[in-house]
Amino acid sequence: NTMYFPELNRNEQNSLKMSSAFLLGLFRRIFLKRKRKVFIIGFHKTGTSTLGKALQILGYTVCGSLKEAYDYDLNKDVKSYILEKAKPLLNTYDSFQDTPWFLIYKELYQLYPDAYFILTKRSEKHWIKSVQKHFGDQKFKYHDYIYGTNNSIKDESIYLKRYQNHNLEVELFFEGKSNFLIFDIENSNWETLVSFLGARKPLVAFPHANKAGNNLLLKTKVKSLIKQLYYKK
């Protein structure tokens, strides 16, 4: 049933990759109801994938980067275009992380005022180092819209300013709202997250998604096996 397992849809291209977190969350996914959506609205490289894996363990279906909107036109209303392309996925998944979800947090709040919104953060020094290591001066979708440049090394100050402004704007927008959480990924733990979401704390350790070699072989094997079973007629 693609309602429970949208990542197994043949045409799926956005879901968070399968790993042990997917397996650990199977029971909760099937037997526990999650009525409120979760939007992770921190910038890329702030631990969004880590939090996505934590949500998988808690039984949520997790959507990643929105590839359908890659062909946006900078001369037109980019946010409206992203939202238009996002709507089918909003109906399919329980939670959302990575680019471009943090760009449309106000629009998402209008659509889902009761959803949970989580601003992932990390120190500016660690964030810019991670961005430069991951993106460098290569062209990445959405970056020309977010930063007006694709060179995180030469234009470090532009990247930092945009990051700072986003965090300030989000905190101001959600000030006083009980469905908003600031999640410091450098001090991440289950207690903060499960308390906010009203979930039971898992018995496993809090995940760390992008550590080198993390479950790489398992991801491939698990996805292959489950798809074989899922599509077997």
JSON list of C-alpha atoms in Angstrom, two decimals:
[
{"chain": "A", "resi": 1, "resn": "ASN", "atom": "CA", "xyz": [0.00, 0.00, 0.00]},
{"chain": "A", "resi": 2, "resn": "THR", "atom": "CA", "xyz": [1.63, 3.23, -1.14]},
{"chain": "A", "resi": 3, "resn": "MET", "atom": "CA", "xyz": [-0.16, 5.08, 1.66]},
{"chain": "A", "resi": 4, "resn": "TYR", "atom": "CA", "xyz": [2.11, 3.26, 4.14]},
{"chain": "A", "resi": 5, "resn": "PHE", "atom": "CA", "xyz": [5.14, 2.94, 1.84]},
{"chain": "A", "resi": 6, "resn": "PRO", "atom": "CA", "xyz": [5.30, 5.83, -0.65]},
{"chain": "A", "resi": 7, "resn": "GLU", "atom": "CA", "xyz": [9.05, 5.29, -1.04]},
{"chain": "A", "resi": 8, "resn": "LEU", "atom": "CA", "xyz": [8.28, 1.98, -2.78]},
{"chain": "A", "resi": 9, "resn": "ASN", "atom": "CA", "xyz": [6.29, 3.61, -5.56]},
{"chain": "A", "resi": 10, "resn": "ARG", "atom": "CA", "xyz": [7.96, 2.86, -8.90]},
{"chain": "A", "resi": 11, "resn": "ASN", "atom": "CA", "xyz": [8.14, 6.53, -9.84]},
{"chain": "A", "resi": 12, "resn": "GLU", "atom": "CA", "xyz": [9.24, 7.79, -6.43]},
{"chain": "A", "resi": 13, "resn": "GLN", "atom": "CA", "xyz": [12.28, 10.06, -6.50]},
{"chain": "A", "resi": 14, "resn": "ASN", "atom": "CA", "xyz": [12.05, 12.23, -3.40]},
{"chain": "A", "resi": 15, "resn": "SER", "atom": "CA", "xyz": [11.79, 10.01, -0.35]},
{"chain": "A", "resi": 16, "resn": "LEU", "atom": "CA", "xyz": [14.53, 9.75, 2.24]},
{"chain": "A", "resi": 17, "resn": "LYS", "atom": "CA", "xyz": [16.68, 6.74, 1.35]},
{"chain": "A", "resi": 18, "resn": "MET", "atom": "CA", "xyz": [15.93, 3.48, 3.05]},
{"chain": "A", "resi": 19, "resn": "SER", "atom": "CA", "xyz": [18.18, 2.30, 5.83]},
{"chain": "A", "resi": 20, "resn": "SER", "atom": "CA", "xyz": [17.91, 0.52, 9.15]},
{"chain": "A", "resi": 21, "resn": "ALA", "atom": "CA", "xyz": [15.78, 3.50, 10.30]},
{"chain": "A", "resi": 22, "resn": "PHE", "atom": "CA", "xyz": [13.10, 2.43, 7.82]},
{"chain": "A", "resi": 23, "resn": "LEU", "atom": "CA", "xyz": [13.02, -1.09, 9.29]},
{"chain": "A", "resi": 24, "resn": "LEU", "atom": "CA", "xyz": [13.07, 0.15, 12.88]},
{"chain": "A", "resi": 25, "resn": "GLY", "atom": "CA", "xyz": [10.02, 2.30, 12.20]},
{"chain": "A", "resi": 26, "resn": "LEU", "atom": "CA", "xyz": [7.89, -0.31, 10.41]},
{"chain": "A", "resi": 27, "resn": "PHE", "atom": "CA", "xyz": [5.78, -1.32, 13.40]},
{"chain": "A", "resi": 28, "resn": "ARG", "atom": "CA", "xyz": [4.97, 2.27, 14.33]},
{"chain": "A", "resi": 29, "resn": "ARG", "atom": "CA", "xyz": [4.31, 3.17, 10.72]},
{"chain": "A", "resi": 30, "resn": "ILE", "atom": "CA", "xyz": [1.72, 0.44, 10.28]},
{"chain": "A", "resi": 31, "resn": "PHE", "atom": "CA", "xyz": [0.06, 0.43, 13.70]},
{"chain": "A", "resi": 32, "resn": "LEU", "atom": "CA", "xyz": [0.32, 3.99, 15.04]},
{"chain": "A", "resi": 33, "resn": "LYS", "atom": "CA", "xyz": [-1.57, 6.91, 13.52]},
{"chain": "A", "resi": 34, "resn": "ARG", "atom": "CA", "xyz": [0.21, 10.18, 12.85]},
{"chain": "A", "resi": 35, "resn": "LYS", "atom": "CA", "xyz": [-2.43, 12.84, 12.29]},
{"chain": "A", "resi": 36, "resn": "ARG", "atom": "CA", "xyz": [-0.17, 15.88, 12.22]},
{"chain": "A", "resi": 37, "resn": "LYS", "atom": "CA", "xyz": [2.48, 16.47, 9.59]},
{"chain": "A", "resi": 38, "resn": "VAL", "atom": "CA", "xyz": [6.06, 17.41, 10.44]},
{"chain": "A", "resi": 39, "resn": "PHE", "atom": "CA", "xyz": [8.00, 20.01, 8.47]},
{"chain": "A", "resi": 40, "resn": "ILE", "atom": "CA", "xyz": [11.75, 20.35, 9.02]},
{"chain": "A", "resi": 41, "resn": "ILE", "atom": "CA", "xyz": [12.44, 23.93, 8.00]},
{"chain": "A", "resi": 42, "resn": "GLY", "atom": "CA", "xyz": [16.14, 24.32, 8.73]},
{"chain": "A", "resi": 43, "resn": "PHE", "atom": "CA", "xyz": [18.66, 24.87, 5.94]},
{"chain": "A", "resi": 44, "resn": "HIS", "atom": "CA", "xyz": [20.49, 22.01, 4.22]},
{"chain": "A", "resi": 45, "resn": "LYS", "atom": "CA", "xyz": [23.53, 20.77, 6.18]},
{"chain": "A", "resi": 46, "resn": "THR", "atom": "CA", "xyz": [21.86, 21.46, 9.54]},
{"chain": "A", "resi": 47, "resn": "GLY", "atom": "CA", "xyz": [21.11, 17.80, 10.25]},
{"chain": "A", "resi": 48, "resn": "THR", "atom": "CA", "xyz": [17.89, 17.55, 8.25]},
{"chain": "A", "resi": 49, "resn": "SER", "atom": "CA", "xyz": [18.73, 14.01, 7.08]},
{"chain": "A", "resi": 50, "resn": "THR", "atom": "CA", "xyz": [19.56, 12.96, 10.63]},
{"chain": "A", "resi": 51, "resn": "LEU", "atom": "CA", "xyz": [16.22, 14.24, 11.83]},
{"chain": "A", "resi": 52, "resn": "GLY", "atom": "CA", "xyz": [14.55, 12.57, 8.85]},
{"chain": "A", "resi": 53, "resn": "LYS", "atom": "CA", "xyz": [15.98, 9.24, 9.96]},
{"chain": "A", "resi": 54, "resn": "ALA", "atom": "CA", "xyz": [14.80, 9.87, 13.51]},
{"chain": "A", "resi": 55, "resn": "LEU", "atom": "CA", "xyz": [11.30, 10.46, 12.12]},
{"chain": "A", "resi": 56, "resn": "GLN", "atom": "CA", "xyz": [11.52, 7.21, 10.11]},
{"chain": "A", "resi": 57, "resn": "ILE", "atom": "CA", "xyz": [12.29, 5.36, 13.34]},
{"chain": "A", "resi": 58, "resn": "LEU", "atom": "CA", "xyz": [9.23, 7.03, 14.88]},
{"chain": "A", "resi": 59, "resn": "GLY", "atom": "CA", "xyz": [7.14, 5.62, 12.01]},
{"chain": "A", "resi": 60, "resn": "TYR", "atom": "CA", "xyz": [6.84, 8.66, 9.75]},
{"chain": "A", "resi": 61, "resn": "THR", "atom": "CA", "xyz": [7.08, 8.55, 5.98]},
{"chain": "A", "resi": 62, "resn": "VAL", "atom": "CA", "xyz": [9.76, 11.09, 5.07]},
{"chain": "A", "resi": 63, "resn": "CYS", "atom": "CA", "xyz": [10.01, 13.13, 1.88]},
{"chain": "A", "resi": 64, "resn": "GLY", "atom": "CA", "xyz": [13.35, 14.66, 0.92]},
{"chain": "A", "resi": 65, "resn": "SER", "atom": "CA", "xyz": [14.34, 17.21, -1.72]},
{"chain": "A", "resi": 66, "resn": "LEU", "atom": "CA", "xyz": [11.57, 18.18, -4.15]},
{"chain": "A", "resi": 67, "resn": "LYS", "atom": "CA", "xyz": [12.97, 17.29, -7.57]},
{"chain": "A", "resi": 68, "resn": "GLU", "atom": "CA", "xyz": [9.76, 18.09, -9.47]},
{"chain": "A", "resi": 69, "resn": "ALA", "atom": "CA", "xyz": [10.39, 21.82, -9.06]},
{"chain": "A", "resi": 70, "resn": "TYR", "atom": "CA", "xyz": [13.98, 21.83, -10.35]},
{"chain": "A", "resi": 71, "resn": "ASP", "atom": "CA", "xyz": [12.86, 23.56, -13.56]},
{"chain": "A", "resi": 72, "resn": "TYR", "atom": "CA", "xyz": [11.70, 26.74, -11.81]},
{"chain": "A", "resi": 73, "resn": "ASP", "atom": "CA", "xyz": [12.08, 30.08, -13.58]},
{"chain": "A", "resi": 74, "resn": "LEU", "atom": "CA", "xyz": [13.88, 32.81, -11.61]},
{"chain": "A", "resi": 75, "resn": "ASN", "atom": "CA", "xyz": [11.87, 35.44, -13.48]},
{"chain": "A", "resi": 76, "resn": "LYS", "atom": "CA", "xyz": [8.61, 34.06, -12.12]},
{"chain": "A", "resi": 77, "resn": "ASP", "atom": "CA", "xyz": [7.18, 33.41, -8.65]},
{"chain": "A", "resi": 78, "resn": "VAL", "atom": "CA", "xyz": [9.46, 30.58, -7.54]},
{"chain": "A", "resi": 79, "resn": "LYS", "atom": "CA", "xyz": [7.72, 29.89, -4.21]},
{"chain": "A", "resi": 80, "resn": "SER", "atom": "CA", "xyz": [4.32, 29.51, -5.85]},
{"chain": "A", "resi": 81, "resn": "TYR", "atom": "CA", "xyz": [5.81, 27.14, -8.41]},
{"chain": "A", "resi": 82, "resn": "ILE", "atom": "CA", "xyz": [7.49, 25.05, -5.69]},
{"chain": "A", "resi": 83, "resn": "LEU", "atom": "CA", "xyz": [4.24, 24.86, -3.75]},
{"chain": "A", "resi": 84, "resn": "GLU", "atom": "CA", "xyz": [2.28, 23.81, -6.84]},
{"chain": "A", "resi": 85, "resn": "LYS", "atom": "CA", "xyz": [4.74, 20.99, -7.51]},
{"chain": "A", "resi": 86, "resn": "ALA", "atom": "CA", "xyz": [4.79, 20.03, -3.82]},
{"chain": "A", "resi": 87, "resn": "LYS", "atom": "CA", "xyz": [1.05, 19.50, -3.39]},
{"chain": "A", "resi": 88, "resn": "PRO", "atom": "CA", "xyz": [0.89, 15.85, -4.56]},
{"chain": "A", "resi": 89, "resn": "LEU", "atom": "CA", "xyz": [3.71, 14.99, -2.13]},
{"chain": "A", "resi": 90, "resn": "LEU", "atom": "CA", "xyz": [2.04, 16.89, 0.70]},
{"chain": "A", "resi": 91, "resn": "ASN", "atom": "CA", "xyz": [-0.85, 14.45, 0.39]},
{"chain": "A", "resi": 92, "resn": "THR", "atom": "CA", "xyz": [1.47, 11.43, 0.27]},
{"chain": "A", "resi": 93, "resn": "TYR", "atom": "CA", "xyz": [4.02, 11.88, 3.07]},
{"chain": "A", "resi": 94, "resn": "ASP", "atom": "CA", "xyz": [3.86, 12.51, 6.82]},
{"chain": "A", "resi": 95, "resn": "SER", "atom": "CA", "xyz": [7.05, 14.56, 7.11]},
{"chain": "A", "resi": 96, "resn": "PHE", "atom": "CA", "xyz": [9.35, 16.68, 4.96]},
{"chain": "A", "resi": 97, "resn": "GLN", "atom": "CA", "xyz": [13.04, 17.65, 5.12]},
{"chain": "A", "resi": 98, "resn": "ASP", "atom": "CA", "xyz": [15.79, 19.12, 2.92]},
{"chain": "A", "resi": 99, "resn": "THR", "atom": "CA", "xyz": [15.52, 21.70, 0.13]},
{"chain": "A", "resi": 100, "resn": "PRO", "atom": "CA", "xyz": [13.18, 23.41, -0.73]},
{"chain": "A", "resi": 101, "resn": "TRP", "atom": "CA", "xyz": [10.77, 22.84, 2.18]},
{"chain": "A", "resi": 102, "resn": "PHE", "atom": "CA", "xyz": [12.41, 25.50, 4.35]},
{"chain": "A", "resi": 103, "resn": "LEU", "atom": "CA", "xyz": [11.78, 28.07, 1.61]},
{"chain": "A", "resi": 104, "resn": "ILE", "atom": "CA", "xyz": [7.99, 27.75, 1.84]},
{"chain": "A", "resi": 105, "resn": "TYR", "atom": "CA", "xyz": [7.46, 27.44, 5.59]},
{"chain": "A", "resi": 106, "resn": "LYS", "atom": "CA", "xyz": [4.96, 30.33, 5.67]},
{"chain": "A", "resi": 107, "resn": "GLU", "atom": "CA", "xyz": [2.90, 28.77, 2.89]},
{"chain": "A", "resi": 108, "resn": "LEU", "atom": "CA", "xyz": [3.05, 25.38, 4.62]},
{"chain": "A", "resi": 109, "resn": "TYR", "atom": "CA", "xyz": [1.88, 26.96, 7.85]},
{"chain": "A", "resi": 110, "resn": "GLN", "atom": "CA", "xyz": [-1.12, 28.46, 6.04]},
{"chain": "A", "resi": 111, "resn": "LEU", "atom": "CA", "xyz": [-2.00, 25.01, 4.69]},
{"chain": "A", "resi": 112, "resn": "TYR", "atom": "CA", "xyz": [-1.24, 23.08, 7.90]},
{"chain": "A", "resi": 113, "resn": "PRO", "atom": "CA", "xyz": [-1.44, 25.43, 10.90]},
{"chain": "A", "resi": 114, "resn": "ASP", "atom": "CA", "xyz": [-1.59, 22.46, 13.29]},
{"chain": "A", "resi": 115, "resn": "ALA", "atom": "CA", "xyz": [1.48, 20.69, 11.86]},
{"chain": "A", "resi": 116, "resn": "TYR", "atom": "CA", "xyz": [4.76, 20.44, 13.75]},
{"chain": "A", "resi": 117, "resn": "PHE", "atom": "CA", "xyz": [7.51, 22.77, 12.50]},
{"chain": "A", "resi": 118, "resn": "ILE", "atom": "CA", "xyz": [11.13, 22.08, 13.41]},
{"chain": "A", "resi": 119, "resn": "LEU", "atom": "CA", "xyz": [13.97, 24.51, 12.76]},
{"chain": "A", "resi": 120, "resn": "THR", "atom": "CA", "xyz": [17.21, 22.52, 12.65]},
{"chain": "A", "resi": 121, "resn": "LYS", "atom": "CA", "xyz": [20.28, 24.56, 13.49]},
{"chain": "A", "resi": 122, "resn": "ARG", "atom": "CA", "xyz": [23.99, 24.18, 14.04]},
{"chain": "A", "resi": 123, "resn": "SER", "atom": "CA", "xyz": [26.81, 26.63, 14.73]},
{"chain": "A", "resi": 124, "resn": "GLU", "atom": "CA", "xyz": [27.49, 29.00, 11.83]},
{"chain": "A", "resi": 125, "resn": "LYS", "atom": "CA", "xyz": [31.14, 27.93, 11.77]},
{"chain": "A", "resi": 126, "resn": "HIS", "atom": "CA", "xyz": [30.29, 24.25, 11.41]},
{"chain": "A", "resi": 127, "resn": "TRP", "atom": "CA", "xyz": [27.45, 24.94, 9.00]},
{"chain": "A", "resi": 128, "resn": "ILE", "atom": "CA", "xyz": [29.51, 26.93, 6.47]},
{"chain": "A", "resi": 129, "resn": "LYS", "atom": "CA", "xyz": [32.35, 24.37, 6.62]},
{"chain": "A", "resi": 130, "resn": "SER", "atom": "CA", "xyz": [29.88, 21.59, 5.89]},
{"chain": "A", "resi": 131, "resn": "VAL", "atom": "CA", "xyz": [28.29, 23.56, 3.03]},
{"chain": "A", "resi": 132, "resn": "GLN", "atom": "CA", "xyz": [31.68, 24.31, 1.47]},
{"chain": "A", "resi": 133, "resn": "LYS", "atom": "CA", "xyz": [32.77, 20.69, 1.77]},
{"chain": "A", "resi": 134, "resn": "HIS", "atom": "CA", "xyz": [29.54, 19.34, 0.30]},
{"chain": "A", "resi": 135, "resn": "PHE", "atom": "CA", "xyz": [28.70, 21.95, -2.34]},
{"chain": "A", "resi": 136, "resn": "GLY", "atom": "CA", "xyz": [31.94, 23.86, -2.97]},
{"chain": "A", "resi": 137, "resn": "ASP", "atom": "CA", "xyz": [31.52, 25.96, -6.12]},
{"chain": "A", "resi": 138, "resn": "GLN", "atom": "CA", "xyz": [29.44, 23.37, -7.97]},
{"chain": "A", "resi": 139, "resn": "LYS", "atom": "CA", "xyz": [26.02, 24.22, -9.36]},
{"chain": "A", "resi": 140, "resn": "PHE", "atom": "CA", "xyz": [23.17, 22.84, -7.26]},
{"chain": "A", "resi": 141, "resn": "LYS", "atom": "CA", "xyz": [19.46, 23.22, -7.91]},
{"chain": "A", "resi": 142, "resn": "TYR", "atom": "CA", "xyz": [17.75, 25.91, -5.82]},
{"chain": "A", "resi": 143, "resn": "HIS", "atom": "CA", "xyz": [21.05, 27.57, -4.82]},
{"chain": "A", "resi": 144, "resn": "ASP", "atom": "CA", "xyz": [20.80, 30.32, -7.43]},
{"chain": "A", "resi": 145, "resn": "TYR", "atom": "CA", "xyz": [17.40, 31.13, -5.98]},
{"chain": "A", "resi": 146, "resn": "ILE", "atom": "CA", "xyz": [18.44, 30.83, -2.32]},
{"chain": "A", "resi": 147, "resn": "TYR", "atom": "CA", "xyz": [21.81, 32.58, -2.48]},
{"chain": "A", "resi": 148, "resn": "GLY", "atom": "CA", "xyz": [22.02, 34.22, -5.91]},
{"chain": "A", "resi": 149, "resn": "THR", "atom": "CA", "xyz": [25.30, 32.33, -6.36]},
{"chain": "A", "resi": 150, "resn": "ASN", "atom": "CA", "xyz": [26.60, 28.76, -6.49]},
{"chain": "A", "resi": 151, "resn": "ASN", "atom": "CA", "xyz": [30.04, 29.46, -5.05]},
{"chain": "A", "resi": 152, "resn": "SER", "atom": "CA", "xyz": [29.95, 28.87, -1.30]},
{"chain": "A", "resi": 153, "resn": "ILE", "atom": "CA", "xyz": [33.70, 29.38, -1.03]},
{"chain": "A", "resi": 154, "resn": "LYS", "atom": "CA", "xyz": [34.09, 32.74, -2.80]},
{"chain": "A", "resi": 155, "resn": "ASP", "atom": "CA", "xyz": [30.74, 33.98, -1.54]},
{"chain": "A", "resi": 156, "resn": "GLU", "atom": "CA", "xyz": [30.96, 32.62, 2.00]},
{"chain": "A", "resi": 157, "resn": "SER", "atom": "CA", "xyz": [29.60, 35.85, 3.51]},
{"chain": "A", "resi": 158, "resn": "ILE", "atom": "CA", "xyz": [26.49, 35.71, 1.27]},
{"chain": "A", "resi": 159, "resn": "TYR", "atom": "CA", "xyz": [25.79, 32.13, 2.33]},
{"chain": "A", "resi": 160, "resn": "LEU", "atom": "CA", "xyz": [26.26, 32.95, 6.00]},
{"chain": "A", "resi": 161, "resn": "LYS", "atom": "CA", "xyz": [24.03, 36.02, 5.83]},
{"chain": "A", "resi": 162, "resn": "ARG", "atom": "CA", "xyz": [21.26, 34.06, 4.13]},
{"chain": "A", "resi": 163, "resn": "TYR", "atom": "CA", "xyz": [21.53, 31.32, 6.75]},
{"chain": "A", "resi": 164, "resn": "GLN", "atom": "CA", "xyz": [21.41, 33.85, 9.60]},
{"chain": "A", "resi": 165, "resn": "ASN", "atom": "CA", "xyz": [18.45, 35.71, 8.10]},
{"chain": "A", "resi": 166, "resn": "HIS", "atom": "CA", "xyz": [16.45, 32.54, 7.56]},
{"chain": "A", "resi": 167, "resn": "ASN", "atom": "CA", "xyz": [16.87, 31.41, 11.16]},
{"chain": "A", "resi": 168, "resn": "LEU", "atom": "CA", "xyz": [15.91, 34.85, 12.51]},
{"chain": "A", "resi": 169, "resn": "GLU", "atom": "CA", "xyz": [12.86, 35.11, 10.25]},
{"chain": "A", "resi": 170, "resn": "VAL", "atom": "CA", "xyz": [11.64, 31.62, 11.17]},
{"chain": "A", "resi": 171, "resn": "GLU", "atom": "CA", "xyz": [12.04, 32.22, 14.90]},
{"chain": "A", "resi": 172, "resn": "LEU", "atom": "CA", "xyz": [10.19, 35.52, 14.63]},
{"chain": "A", "resi": 173, "resn": "PHE", "atom": "CA", "xyz": [7.37, 33.98, 12.57]},
{"chain": "A", "resi": 174, "resn": "PHE", "atom": "CA", "xyz": [6.81, 31.12, 15.04]},
{"chain": "A", "resi": 175, "resn": "GLU", "atom": "CA", "xyz": [7.40, 33.09, 18.22]},
{"chain": "A", "resi": 176, "resn": "GLY", "atom": "CA", "xyz": [4.99, 31.94, 20.93]},
{"chain": "A", "resi": 177, "resn": "LYS", "atom": "CA", "xyz": [3.61, 29.02, 18.88]},
{"chain": "A", "resi": 178, "resn": "SER", "atom": "CA", "xyz": [3.58, 25.68, 20.69]},
{"chain": "A", "resi": 179, "resn": "ASN", "atom": "CA", "xyz": [3.91, 23.63, 17.48]},
{"chain": "A", "resi": 180, "resn": "PHE", "atom": "CA", "xyz": [7.41, 25.02, 16.79]},
{"chain": "A", "resi": 181, "resn": "LEU", "atom": "CA", "xyz": [10.73, 23.56, 17.97]},
{"chain": "A", "resi": 182, "resn": "ILE", "atom": "CA", "xyz": [14.33, 24.71, 17.54]},
{"chain": "A", "resi": 183, "resn": "PHE", "atom": "CA", "xyz": [16.44, 21.57, 17.27]},
{"chain": "A", "resi": 184, "resn": "ASP", "atom": "CA", "xyz": [20.19, 21.94, 17.73]},
{"chain": "A", "resi": 185, "resn": "ILE", "atom": "CA", "xyz": [21.62, 19.02, 15.80]},
{"chain": "A", "resi": 186, "resn": "GLU", "atom": "CA", "xyz": [24.95, 19.29, 17.64]},
{"chain": "A", "resi": 187, "resn": "ASN", "atom": "CA", "xyz": [23.15, 18.43, 20.89]},
{"chain": "A", "resi": 188, "resn": "SER", "atom": "CA", "xyz": [20.58, 16.09, 19.39]},
{"chain": "A", "resi": 189, "resn": "ASN", "atom": "CA", "xyz": [18.70, 13.56, 21.50]},
{"chain": "A", "resi": 190, "resn": "TRP", "atom": "CA", "xyz": [15.47, 11.62, 21.56]},
{"chain": "A", "resi": 191, "resn": "GLU", "atom": "CA", "xyz": [14.07, 13.36, 24.63]},
{"chain": "A", "resi": 192, "resn": "THR", "atom": "CA", "xyz": [13.70, 16.76, 22.94]},
{"chain": "A", "resi": 193, "resn": "LEU", "atom": "CA", "xyz": [12.09, 15.29, 19.84]},
{"chain": "A", "resi": 194, "resn": "VAL", "atom": "CA", "xyz": [9.67, 12.79, 21.37]},
{"chain": "A", "resi": 195, "resn": "SER", "atom": "CA", "xyz": [8.54, 15.29, 23.99]},
{"chain": "A", "resi": 196, "resn": "PHE", "atom": "CA", "xyz": [7.67, 17.75, 21.23]},
{"chain": "A", "resi": 197, "resn": "LEU", "atom": "CA", "xyz": [5.90, 15.19, 19.01]},
{"chain": "A", "resi": 198, "resn": "GLY", "atom": "CA", "xyz": [4.17, 13.35, 21.86]},
{"chain": "A", "resi": 199, "resn": "ALA", "atom": "CA", "xyz": [5.82, 10.06, 20.89]},
{"chain": "A", "resi": 200, "resn": "ARG", "atom": "CA", "xyz": [7.38, 7.25, 22.89]},
{"chain": "A", "resi": 201, "resn": "LYS", "atom": "CA", "xyz": [11.16, 7.22, 23.04]},
{"chain": "A", "resi": 202, "resn": "PRO", "atom": "CA", "xyz": [12.68, 4.43, 20.90]},
{"chain": "A", "resi": 203, "resn": "LEU", "atom": "CA", "xyz": [15.06, 1.94, 22.47]},
{"chain": "A", "resi": 204, "resn": "VAL", "atom": "CA", "xyz": [17.73, 2.55, 19.81]},
{"chain": "A", "resi": 205, "resn": "ALA", "atom": "CA", "xyz": [20.33, 5.33, 19.80]},
{"chain": "A", "resi": 206, "resn": "PHE", "atom": "CA", "xyz": [19.55, 8.63, 18.10]},
{"chain": "A", "resi": 207, "resn": "PRO", "atom": "CA", "xyz": [20.66, 8.32, 14.44]},
{"chain": "A", "resi": 208, "resn": "HIS", "atom": "CA", "xyz": [23.37, 10.27, 12.64]},
{"chain": "A", "resi": 209, "resn": "ALA", "atom": "CA", "xyz": [22.59, 10.17, 8.95]},
{"chain": "A", "resi": 210, "resn": "ASN", "atom": "CA", "xyz": [25.63, 11.37, 7.05]},
{"chain": "A", "resi": 211, "resn": "LYS", "atom": "CA", "xyz": [28.52, 9.73, 8.86]},
{"chain": "A", "resi": 212, "resn": "ALA", "atom": "CA", "xyz": [30.85, 8.00, 6.40]},
{"chain": "A", "resi": 213, "resn": "GLY", "atom": "CA", "xyz": [29.75, 4.51, 5.43]},
{"chain": "A", "resi": 214, "resn": "ASN", "atom": "CA", "xyz": [26.62, 4.67, 7.55]},
{"chain": "A", "resi": 215, "resn": "ASN", "atom": "CA", "xyz": [24.51, 1.62, 6.62]},
{"chain": "A", "resi": 216, "resn": "LEU", "atom": "CA", "xyz": [25.55, 1.94, 2.97]},
{"chain": "A", "resi": 217, "resn": "LEU", "atom": "CA", "xyz": [25.37, -1.76, 2.14]},
{"chain": "A", "resi": 218, "resn": "LEU", "atom": "CA", "xyz": [22.26, -2.25, 4.25]},
{"chain": "A", "resi": 219, "resn": "LYS", "atom": "CA", "xyz": [20.44, 0.55, 2.43]},
{"chain": "A", "resi": 220, "resn": "THR", "atom": "CA", "xyz": [20.97, -1.15, -0.93]},
{"chain": "A", "resi": 221, "resn": "LYS", "atom": "CA", "xyz": [20.09, -4.63, 0.28]},
{"chain": "A", "resi": 222, "resn": "VAL", "atom": "CA", "xyz": [17.01, -3.56, 2.24]},
{"chain": "A", "resi": 223, "resn": "LYS", "atom": "CA", "xyz": [15.58, -1.49, -0.59]},
{"chain": "A", "resi": 224, "resn": "SER", "atom": "CA", "xyz": [16.20, -4.24, -3.12]},
{"chain": "A", "resi": 225, "resn": "LEU", "atom": "CA", "xyz": [14.62, -6.95, -0.95]},
{"chain": "A", "resi": 226, "resn": "ILE", "atom": "CA", "xyz": [11.56, -4.92, 0.00]},
{"chain": "A", "resi": 227, "resn": "LYS", "atom": "CA", "xyz": [10.92, -3.85, -3.59]},
{"chain": "A", "resi": 228, "resn": "GLN", "atom": "CA", "xyz": [11.14, -7.48, -4.71]},
{"chain": "A", "resi": 229, "resn": "LEU", "atom": "CA", "xyz": [8.52, -8.48, -2.16]},
{"chain": "A", "resi": 230, "resn": "TYR", "atom": "CA", "xyz": [6.40, -5.43, -2.79]},
{"chain": "A", "resi": 231, "resn": "TYR", "atom": "CA", "xyz": [6.17, -5.87, -6.57]},
{"chain": "A", "resi": 232, "resn": "LYS", "atom": "CA", "xyz": [5.92, -9.64, -6.57]},
{"chain": "A", "resi": 233, "resn": "LYS", "atom": "CA", "xyz": [2.62, -10.57, -8.19]}
]
